[in-house]
Short mmCIF file of C-alpha atoms in Angstrom, two decimals:
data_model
loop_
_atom_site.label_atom_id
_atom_site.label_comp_id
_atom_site.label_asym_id
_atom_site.label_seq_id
_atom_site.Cartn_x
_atom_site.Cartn_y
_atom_site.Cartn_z
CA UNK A 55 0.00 0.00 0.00
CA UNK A 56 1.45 3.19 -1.08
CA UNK A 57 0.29 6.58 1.12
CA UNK A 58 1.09 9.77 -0.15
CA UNK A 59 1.84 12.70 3.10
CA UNK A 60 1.74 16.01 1.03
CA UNK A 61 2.91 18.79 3.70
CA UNK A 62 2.07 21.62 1.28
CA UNK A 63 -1.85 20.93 0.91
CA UNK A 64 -2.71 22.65 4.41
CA UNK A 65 -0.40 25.81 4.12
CA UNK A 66 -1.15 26.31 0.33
CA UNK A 67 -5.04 26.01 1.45
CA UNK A 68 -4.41 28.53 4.11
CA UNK A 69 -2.12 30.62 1.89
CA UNK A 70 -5.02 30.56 -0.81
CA UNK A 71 -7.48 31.86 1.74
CA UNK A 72 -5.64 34.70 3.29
CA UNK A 73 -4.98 35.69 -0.58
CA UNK A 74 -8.28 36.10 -1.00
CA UNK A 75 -8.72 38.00 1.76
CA UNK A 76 -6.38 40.28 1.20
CA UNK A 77 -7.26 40.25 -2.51
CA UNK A 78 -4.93 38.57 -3.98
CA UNK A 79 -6.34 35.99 -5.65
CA UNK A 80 -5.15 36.50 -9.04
CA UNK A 81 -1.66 36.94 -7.94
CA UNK A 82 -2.14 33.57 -5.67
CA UNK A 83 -3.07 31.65 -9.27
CA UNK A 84 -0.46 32.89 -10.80
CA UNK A 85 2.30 32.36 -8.39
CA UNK A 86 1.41 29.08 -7.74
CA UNK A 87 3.49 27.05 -9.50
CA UNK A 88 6.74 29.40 -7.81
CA UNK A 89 5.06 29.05 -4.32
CA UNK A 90 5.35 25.32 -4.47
CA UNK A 91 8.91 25.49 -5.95
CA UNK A 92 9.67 27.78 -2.67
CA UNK A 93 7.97 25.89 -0.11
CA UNK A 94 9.68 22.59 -1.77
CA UNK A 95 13.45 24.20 -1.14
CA UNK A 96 12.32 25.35 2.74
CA UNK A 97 11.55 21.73 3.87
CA UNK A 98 14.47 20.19 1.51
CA UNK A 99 16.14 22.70 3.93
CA UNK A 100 14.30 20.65 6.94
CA UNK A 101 11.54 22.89 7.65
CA UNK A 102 8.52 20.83 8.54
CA UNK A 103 6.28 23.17 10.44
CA UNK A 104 3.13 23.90 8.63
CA UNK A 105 2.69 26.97 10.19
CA UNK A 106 5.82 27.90 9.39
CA UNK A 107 5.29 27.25 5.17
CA UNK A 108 2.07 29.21 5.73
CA UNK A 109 4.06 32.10 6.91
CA UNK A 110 6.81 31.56 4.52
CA UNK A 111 4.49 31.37 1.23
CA UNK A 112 2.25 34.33 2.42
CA UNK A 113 4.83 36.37 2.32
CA UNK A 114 6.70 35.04 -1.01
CA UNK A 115 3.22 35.90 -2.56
CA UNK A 116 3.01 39.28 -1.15
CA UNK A 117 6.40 40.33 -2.02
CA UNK A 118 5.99 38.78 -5.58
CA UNK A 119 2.60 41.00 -5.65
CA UNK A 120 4.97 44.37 -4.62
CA UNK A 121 7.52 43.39 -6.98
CA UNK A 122 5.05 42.70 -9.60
CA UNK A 123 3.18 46.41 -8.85
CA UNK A 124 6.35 48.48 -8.85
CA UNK A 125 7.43 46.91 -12.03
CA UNK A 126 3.91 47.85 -13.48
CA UNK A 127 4.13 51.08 -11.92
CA UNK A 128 7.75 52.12 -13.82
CA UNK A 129 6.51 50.61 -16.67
CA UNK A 130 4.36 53.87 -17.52
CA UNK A 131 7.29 56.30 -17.31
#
């Protein structure tokens, strides 16, 4: 029998929510594929807290959101 512990589906759930409760939705869907990439190098480094990846990917998203605002921003100059 072959079980399958994903560690990622409960903080990207959370992440998800707080997104879209903060608006970010859109920027959620399309960082996704990065997020998991991120949280997959923080518990290669040994992180295992869930809490922790929450954290961690909330706040990749919302400085991929800044990053992603200024460039837009300059981009009119």
């Amino acid at each position: 029998m072959h079980t399958e512990i994903d560690i990622f589906d409960e903080p990207i759930g959370r992440i998800s929510k707080m997104c879209e409760l903060m608006g970010l939705g859109a920027e959620f869907d399309s960082k996704l594929p990065e997020l998991e990439t991120y949280l997959e190098g923080l518990v290669a480094e040994g992180e295992t807290s869930e809490e922790r990846l929450t954290v961690s990917g909330l706040t990749f998203v919302k400085r991929a959101q800044q990053a992603s605002g200024s460039l837009q921003a300059g981009s009119g100059e």
